[in-house]
Amino acid sequence: MIGIDLQNRRPIYEQIVERFQTLIVSGVLKPDSQMPSVRSLAMELSINPNTIQKAYTILEQEGYIYPVKGRGNYVSGNEELKVKKQESVYRALRELVQKGKELDISCEAFLQKAEEYYGRREEEEKS
């Protein structure tokens, strides 16, 4: 479910946060389902429990999960999170298009690459 790339320069807790955000927004983790415990996830990933706790704290602050005293953390059913995440992707796309313009990449070439990448993704999902 969660994979950590030790070669990645980003901190481990950020990788965990991003992965859980994706799982929650995409619906893999259903609203009100229980999150793995800090201890069990730390053991599974062979990392310090404080790292998991930090990631869970960020997820809670951003509204992706909520705690239940004595029972653990649960996935929030907030639909706004998906919209917020999509807006983040659109902002990144806008920045990428701007960089493409600066490098004199045509709109047609840009769209062709985007369609190519979407096609690859759809083919990978079918496999």
mmCIF file of C-alpha atoms in Angstrom:
data_model
loop_
_atom_site.group_PDB
_atom_site.id
_atom_site.type_symbol
_atom_site.label_atom_id
_atom_site.label_comp_id
_atom_site.label_asym_id
_atom_site.label_seq_id
_atom_site.Cartn_x
_atom_site.Cartn_y
_atom_site.Cartn_z
ATOM 1 C CA MET A 1 0.000 0.000 0.000
ATOM 2 C CA ILE A 2 2.700 2.471 1.008
ATOM 3 C CA GLY A 3 6.137 2.429 -0.552
ATOM 4 C CA ILE A 4 9.093 4.505 0.536
ATOM 5 C CA ASP A 5 11.826 5.507 -1.901
ATOM 6 C CA LEU A 6 14.995 5.791 0.154
ATOM 7 C CA GLN A 7 16.805 7.284 -2.855
ATOM 8 C CA ASN A 8 14.322 10.155 -2.995
ATOM 9 C CA ARG A 9 15.621 13.423 -1.541
ATOM 10 C CA ARG A 10 12.247 14.263 -0.018
ATOM 11 C CA PRO A 11 11.763 13.388 3.649
ATOM 12 C CA ILE A 12 10.093 10.059 4.343
ATOM 13 C CA TYR A 13 7.178 11.660 6.178
ATOM 14 C CA GLU A 14 6.382 13.771 3.081
ATOM 15 C CA GLN A 15 6.377 10.650 0.916
ATOM 16 C CA ILE A 16 3.977 8.974 3.359
ATOM 17 C CA VAL A 17 1.693 12.017 3.431
ATOM 18 C CA GLU A 18 1.586 12.225 -0.366
ATOM 19 C CA ARG A 19 0.898 8.518 -0.785
ATOM 20 C CA PHE A 20 -1.955 8.529 1.739
ATOM 21 C CA GLN A 21 -3.420 11.681 0.173
ATOM 22 C CA THR A 22 -3.494 9.919 -3.189
ATOM 23 C CA LEU A 23 -5.044 6.758 -1.716
ATOM 24 C CA ILE A 24 -7.718 8.797 0.073
ATOM 25 C CA VAL A 25 -8.572 11.122 -2.824
ATOM 26 C CA SER A 26 -8.690 8.274 -5.350
ATOM 27 C CA GLY A 27 -11.092 6.335 -3.118
ATOM 28 C CA VAL A 28 -8.798 3.391 -2.420
ATOM 29 C CA LEU A 29 -9.127 4.217 1.275
ATOM 30 C CA LYS A 30 -12.849 4.629 1.917
ATOM 31 C CA PRO A 31 -14.312 7.335 4.172
ATOM 32 C CA ASP A 32 -14.484 6.325 7.837
ATOM 33 C CA SER A 33 -12.168 3.345 7.299
ATOM 34 C CA GLN A 34 -9.461 2.896 9.894
ATOM 35 C CA MET A 35 -5.887 3.899 9.070
ATOM 36 C CA PRO A 36 -3.050 1.513 9.927
ATOM 37 C CA SER A 37 -1.779 2.079 13.449
ATOM 38 C CA VAL A 38 1.382 4.125 13.827
ATOM 39 C CA ARG A 39 3.204 1.180 15.358
ATOM 40 C CA SER A 40 2.162 -1.387 12.738
ATOM 41 C CA LEU A 41 2.960 0.903 9.809
ATOM 42 C CA ALA A 42 6.328 1.806 11.329
ATOM 43 C CA MET A 43 7.162 -1.882 11.677
ATOM 44 C CA GLU A 44 5.942 -2.670 8.156
ATOM 45 C CA LEU A 45 8.065 0.106 6.634
ATOM 46 C CA SER A 46 10.966 -0.371 9.069
ATOM 47 C CA ILE A 47 11.025 3.284 10.047
ATOM 48 C CA ASN A 48 10.734 5.269 13.261
ATOM 49 C CA PRO A 49 7.160 5.556 14.629
ATOM 50 C CA ASN A 50 7.748 9.300 15.121
ATOM 51 C CA THR A 51 8.025 9.630 11.329
ATOM 52 C CA ILE A 52 4.611 7.988 10.888
ATOM 53 C CA GLN A 53 3.162 10.144 13.667
ATOM 54 C CA LYS A 54 4.450 13.283 11.956
ATOM 55 C CA ALA A 55 2.836 12.207 8.679
ATOM 56 C CA TYR A 56 -0.461 11.447 10.445
ATOM 57 C CA THR A 57 -0.374 14.838 12.163
ATOM 58 C CA ILE A 58 -0.024 16.570 8.798
ATOM 59 C CA LEU A 59 -2.811 14.456 7.292
ATOM 60 C CA GLU A 60 -5.032 15.379 10.232
ATOM 61 C CA GLN A 61 -4.214 19.101 9.949
ATOM 62 C CA GLU A 62 -5.071 19.016 6.238
ATOM 63 C CA GLY A 63 -8.359 17.207 6.903
ATOM 64 C CA TYR A 64 -7.549 13.860 5.305
ATOM 65 C CA ILE A 65 -7.914 11.869 8.521
ATOM 66 C CA TYR A 66 -9.457 12.347 11.947
ATOM 67 C CA PRO A 67 -8.521 10.767 15.283
ATOM 68 C CA VAL A 68 -10.851 8.817 17.552
ATOM 69 C CA LYS A 69 -9.510 8.784 21.089
ATOM 70 C CA GLY A 70 -8.352 5.314 22.049
ATOM 71 C CA ARG A 71 -9.320 3.815 18.675
ATOM 72 C CA GLY A 72 -6.866 5.274 16.150
ATOM 73 C CA ASN A 73 -7.140 7.396 13.025
ATOM 74 C CA TYR A 74 -9.850 7.224 10.395
ATOM 75 C CA VAL A 75 -10.193 8.450 6.811
ATOM 76 C CA SER A 76 -12.199 11.637 6.415
ATOM 77 C CA GLY A 77 -15.058 11.638 3.914
ATOM 78 C CA ASN A 78 -14.402 15.229 2.853
ATOM 79 C CA GLU A 79 -15.066 15.645 -0.909
ATOM 80 C CA GLU A 80 -13.401 19.079 -0.867
ATOM 81 C CA LEU A 81 -10.045 17.326 -0.495
ATOM 82 C CA LYS A 82 -10.338 15.841 -3.977
ATOM 83 C CA VAL A 83 -11.145 19.252 -5.454
ATOM 84 C CA LYS A 84 -8.250 20.798 -3.536
ATOM 85 C CA LYS A 85 -5.845 18.127 -4.813
ATOM 86 C CA GLN A 86 -7.095 18.580 -8.393
ATOM 87 C CA GLU A 87 -6.565 22.335 -8.143
ATOM 88 C CA SER A 88 -3.009 21.636 -7.005
ATOM 89 C CA VAL A 89 -2.446 19.514 -10.111
ATOM 90 C CA TYR A 90 -3.890 22.259 -12.314
ATOM 91 C CA ARG A 91 -1.555 24.828 -10.732
ATOM 92 C CA ALA A 92 1.406 22.550 -11.431
ATOM 93 C CA LEU A 93 0.158 22.086 -14.996
ATOM 94 C CA ARG A 94 -0.111 25.850 -15.467
ATOM 95 C CA GLU A 95 3.508 26.230 -14.303
ATOM 96 C CA LEU A 96 4.603 23.422 -16.603
ATOM 97 C CA VAL A 97 2.843 24.994 -19.592
ATOM 98 C CA GLN A 98 4.565 28.288 -18.801
ATOM 99 C CA LYS A 99 7.956 26.530 -18.763
ATOM 100 C CA GLY A 100 7.056 24.872 -22.072
ATOM 101 C CA LYS A 101 6.267 28.268 -23.593
ATOM 102 C CA GLU A 102 9.594 29.606 -22.373
ATOM 103 C CA LEU A 103 11.314 26.681 -24.119
ATOM 104 C CA ASP A 104 9.283 27.304 -27.282
ATOM 105 C CA ILE A 105 7.373 24.012 -27.108
ATOM 106 C CA SER A 106 4.287 24.275 -29.301
ATOM 107 C CA CYS A 107 0.823 23.694 -27.909
ATOM 108 C CA GLU A 108 0.368 20.819 -30.359
ATOM 109 C CA ALA A 109 3.564 19.105 -29.192
ATOM 110 C CA PHE A 110 2.585 19.624 -25.579
ATOM 111 C CA LEU A 111 -0.889 18.156 -26.116
ATOM 112 C CA GLN A 112 0.525 15.264 -28.113
ATOM 113 C CA LYS A 113 2.822 14.355 -25.217
ATOM 114 C CA ALA A 114 -0.033 14.688 -22.737
ATOM 115 C CA GLU A 115 -2.216 12.375 -24.829
ATOM 116 C CA GLU A 116 0.680 9.947 -25.191
ATOM 117 C CA TYR A 117 1.171 9.832 -21.406
ATOM 118 C CA TYR A 118 -2.555 9.407 -20.782
ATOM 119 C CA GLY A 119 -2.624 6.603 -23.347
ATOM 120 C CA ARG A 120 0.256 4.854 -21.622
ATOM 121 C CA ARG A 121 -1.504 5.179 -18.289
ATOM 122 C CA GLU A 122 -4.752 3.714 -19.632
ATOM 123 C CA GLU A 123 -2.862 0.826 -21.254
ATOM 124 C CA GLU A 124 -0.992 0.131 -18.003
ATOM 125 C CA GLU A 125 -4.279 0.071 -16.062
ATOM 126 C CA LYS A 126 -5.761 -2.446 -18.531
ATOM 127 C CA SER A 127 -2.789 -4.797 -18.079
#
